[in-house]
């Protein structure tokens, strides 16, 4: 990757608006960071460089959906959920029907959940529940929790019921919320 990086950087010195070279440089930095297992400081520096390149791309071309997705993904893995939610929502606005919609909307829903923005997470969680089998249980639990904290107790109880009907065990906090949701919904 180092030789490729040198070539992309040389191309950008000649033409700083060469978005193809900038995308490839950002991707190269990201891959180098993923491969760096021994030095966390170096990996973080490489992720930061990738972010900087994607940010430059987004500024030069505000309709470049991939730049927003890549930034959102990096921020998500760095647990910077506010930044992740912003970038992934921009991505969703630009490409609502993208091939990677399930993963991007799953990251977006989790980011909103971590920010306690449950109403914003709801449509993305519903989409993920319908489209992605592997995270359906976790997405249902997030949806039920979100309904509970937004005082939609009946919907919360219904989603918790769906989870238990699938014979999935609730943890102690979920069981307590389920009980309260049933009680507060008048059941």
C-alpha positions as a Python dict, from the first residue, in 0.01 Angstrom:
ca = {
    (1, 'X'): (0, 0, 0),
    (2, 'X'): (289, 240, 62),
    (3, 'X'): (386, 251, -306),
    (4, 'X'): (23, 302, -404),
    (5, 'X'): (-8, 580, -146),
    (6, 'X'): (299, 752, -288),
    (7, 'X'): (149, 735, -637),
    (8, 'X'): (-189, 870, -524),
    (9, 'X'): (-22, 1151, -330),
    (10, 'X'): (186, 1238, -637),
    (11, 'X'): (-129, 1245, -849),
    (12, 'X'): (-295, 1477, -595),
    (13, 'X'): (3, 1714, -604),
    (14, 'X'): (-50, 1747, -977),
    (15, 'X'): (-430, 1779, -948),
    (16, 'X'): (-576, 1824, -598),
    (17, 'X'): (-927, 1779, -745),
    (18, 'X'): (-856, 1426, -869),
    (19, 'X'): (-1132, 1252, -674),
    (20, 'X'): (-1046, 905, -803),
    (21, 'X'): (-693, 930, -665),
    (22, 'X'): (-826, 1076, -339),
    (23, 'X'): (-1080, 792, -300),
    (24, 'X'): (-811, 533, -362),
    (25, 'X'): (-578, 705, -115),
    (26, 'X'): (-853, 711, 150),
    (27, 'X'): (-927, 344, 85),
    (28, 'X'): (-559, 256, 102),
    (29, 'X'): (-519, 434, 437),
    (30, 'X'): (-822, 248, 570),
    (31, 'X'): (-690, -91, 457),
    (32, 'X'): (-347, -16, 603),
    (33, 'X'): (-512, 76, 934),
    (34, 'X'): (-713, -248, 935),
    (35, 'X'): (-395, -447, 875),
    (36, 'X'): (-202, -269, 1151),
    (37, 'X'): (-228, -499, 1452),
    (38, 'X'): (90, -419, 1642),
    (39, 'X'): (76, -39, 1668),
    (40, 'X'): (-256, 113, 1773),
    (41, 'X'): (-123, 468, 1746),
    (42, 'X'): (-24, 408, 1383),
    (43, 'X'): (-361, 246, 1308),
    (44, 'X'): (-542, 546, 1456),
    (45, 'X'): (-326, 784, 1250),
    (46, 'X'): (-409, 590, 935),
    (47, 'X'): (-782, 595, 1016),
    (48, 'X'): (-755, 970, 1071),
    (49, 'X'): (-585, 1015, 735),
    (50, 'X'): (-856, 810, 568),
    (51, 'X'): (-1120, 1026, 735),
    (52, 'X'): (-945, 1343, 622),
    (53, 'X'): (-941, 1224, 262),
    (54, 'X'): (-1307, 1120, 270),
    (55, 'X'): (-1396, 1455, 428),
    (56, 'X'): (-1212, 1639, 151),
    (57, 'X'): (-1401, 1433, -108),
    (58, 'X'): (-1735, 1514, 59),
    (59, 'X'): (-1650, 1885, 56),
    (60, 'X'): (-1544, 1879, -309),
    (61, 'X'): (-1841, 1666, -412),
    (62, 'X'): (-2131, 1692, -162),
    (63, 'X'): (-2324, 1428, -357),
    (64, 'X'): (-2054, 1165, -323),
    (65, 'X'): (-2249, 914, -117),
    (66, 'X'): (-1956, 679, -70),
    (67, 'X'): (-1759, 949, 113),
    (68, 'X'): (-2040, 983, 367),
    (69, 'X'): (-2074, 607, 408),
    (70, 'X'): (-1701, 554, 462),
    (71, 'X'): (-1680, 838, 714),
    (72, 'X'): (-1988, 711, 896),
    (73, 'X'): (-1845, 361, 913),
    (74, 'X'): (-1511, 478, 1052),
    (75, 'X'): (-1680, 702, 1309),
    (76, 'X'): (-1913, 416, 1407),
    (77, 'X'): (-1623, 182, 1474),
    (78, 'X'): (-1452, 461, 1669),
    (79, 'X'): (-1768, 497, 1884),
    (80, 'X'): (-1818, 855, 1768),
    (81, 'X'): (-2188, 808, 1721),
    (82, 'X'): (-2292, 1169, 1662),
    (83, 'X'): (-2050, 1199, 1369),
    (84, 'X'): (-2144, 853, 1249),
    (85, 'X'): (-2516, 935, 1255),
    (86, 'X'): (-2461, 1259, 1065),
    (87, 'X'): (-2259, 1097, 788),
    (88, 'X'): (-2474, 786, 758),
    (89, 'X'): (-2792, 993, 745),
    (90, 'X'): (-2635, 1194, 461),
    (91, 'X'): (-2551, 867, 289),
    (92, 'X'): (-2907, 741, 335),
    (93, 'X'): (-3045, 1069, 199),
    (94, 'X'): (-2829, 1032, -113),
    (95, 'X'): (-2869, 654, -163),
    (96, 'X'): (-3181, 525, 13),
    (97, 'X'): (-3190, 209, -202),
    (98, 'X'): (-2820, 130, -214),
    (99, 'X'): (-2703, -231, -222),
    (100, 'X'): (-2546, -184, 120),
    (101, 'X'): (-2859, -22, 267),
    (102, 'X'): (-2903, -296, 531),
    (103, 'X'): (-2557, -248, 681),
    (104, 'X'): (-2558, 131, 651),
    (105, 'X'): (-2902, 156, 809),
    (106, 'X'): (-2800, -88, 1083),
    (107, 'X'): (-2499, 131, 1168),
    (108, 'X'): (-2726, 437, 1154),
    (109, 'X'): (-2989, 281, 1382),
    (110, 'X'): (-2726, 179, 1636),
    (111, 'X'): (-2574, 528, 1628),
    (112, 'X'): (-2913, 686, 1695),
    (113, 'X'): (-2975, 432, 1970),
    (114, 'X'): (-2645, 520, 2139),
    (115, 'X'): (-2745, 889, 2118),
    (116, 'X'): (-3087, 807, 2270),
    (117, 'X'): (-3254, 939, 1955),
    (118, 'X'): (-3504, 657, 1950),
    (119, 'X'): (-3757, 819, 1715),
    (120, 'X'): (-3481, 866, 1457),
    (121, 'X'): (-3368, 505, 1500),
    (122, 'X'): (-3716, 357, 1461),
    (123, 'X'): (-3757, 352, 1079),
    (124, 'X'): (-3407, 215, 1033),
    (125, 'X'): (-3461, -57, 1294),
    (126, 'X'): (-3788, -160, 1129),
    (127, 'X'): (-3609, -180, 794),
    (128, 'X'): (-3327, -390, 944),
    (129, 'X'): (-3572, -621, 1121),
    (130, 'X'): (-3745, -689, 789),
    (131, 'X'): (-3428, -732, 581),
    (132, 'X'): (-3147, -877, 798),
    (133, 'X'): (-3201, -1207, 975),
    (134, 'X'): (-2868, -1210, 1156),
    (135, 'X'): (-2937, -899, 1366),
    (136, 'X'): (-3316, -923, 1390),
    (137, 'X'): (-3316, -1013, 1761),
    (138, 'X'): (-3084, -731, 1859),
    (139, 'X'): (-3272, -482, 1640),
    (140, 'X'): (-3603, -591, 1796),
    (141, 'X'): (-3457, -541, 2144),
    (142, 'X'): (-3339, -191, 2047),
    (143, 'X'): (-3679, -110, 1899),
    (144, 'X'): (-3862, -231, 2212),
    (145, 'X'): (-3628, -26, 2431),
    (146, 'X'): (-3677, 279, 2212),
    (147, 'X'): (-4054, 246, 2228),
    (148, 'X'): (-4030, 211, 2606),
    (149, 'X'): (-3820, 524, 2654),
    (150, 'X'): (-4045, 726, 2423),
    (151, 'X'): (-4344, 613, 2631),
    (152, 'X'): (-4494, 400, 2353),
    (153, 'X'): (-4556, 124, 2604),
    (154, 'X'): (-4805, -77, 2398),
    (155, 'X'): (-4565, -99, 2100),
    (156, 'X'): (-4279, -182, 2338),
    (157, 'X'): (-4475, -467, 2493),
    (158, 'X'): (-4572, -597, 2147),
    (159, 'X'): (-4210, -607, 2032),
    (160, 'X'): (-4096, -773, 2356),
    (161, 'X'): (-4375, -1027, 2305),
    (162, 'X'): (-4243, -1097, 1954),
    (163, 'X'): (-3900, -1160, 2102),
    (164, 'X'): (-4029, -1399, 2366),
    (165, 'X'): (-4255, -1572, 2113),
    (166, 'X'): (-3940, -1652, 1918),
    (167, 'X'): (-3814, -1820, 2239),
    (168, 'X'): (-3533, -1572, 2283),
    (169, 'X'): (-3439, -1504, 2642),
    (170, 'X'): (-3452, -1143, 2758),
    (171, 'X'): (-3182, -1009, 2988),
    (172, 'X'): (-3279, -866, 3328),
    (173, 'X'): (-3314, -506, 3207),
    (174, 'X'): (-3526, -612, 2910),
    (175, 'X'): (-3746, -830, 3129),
    (176, 'X'): (-3800, -539, 3367),
    (177, 'X'): (-3885, -300, 3080),
    (178, 'X'): (-4118, -562, 2933),
    (179, 'X'): (-4302, -592, 3264),
    (180, 'X'): (-4331, -215, 3303),
    (181, 'X'): (-4443, -179, 2942),
    (182, 'X'): (-4721, -433, 2999),
    (183, 'X'): (-4827, -259, 3320),
    (184, 'X'): (-4811, 94, 3178),
    (185, 'X'): (-4994, -3, 2860),
    (186, 'X'): (-5287, -119, 3069),
    (187, 'X'): (-5238, -490, 3013),
}
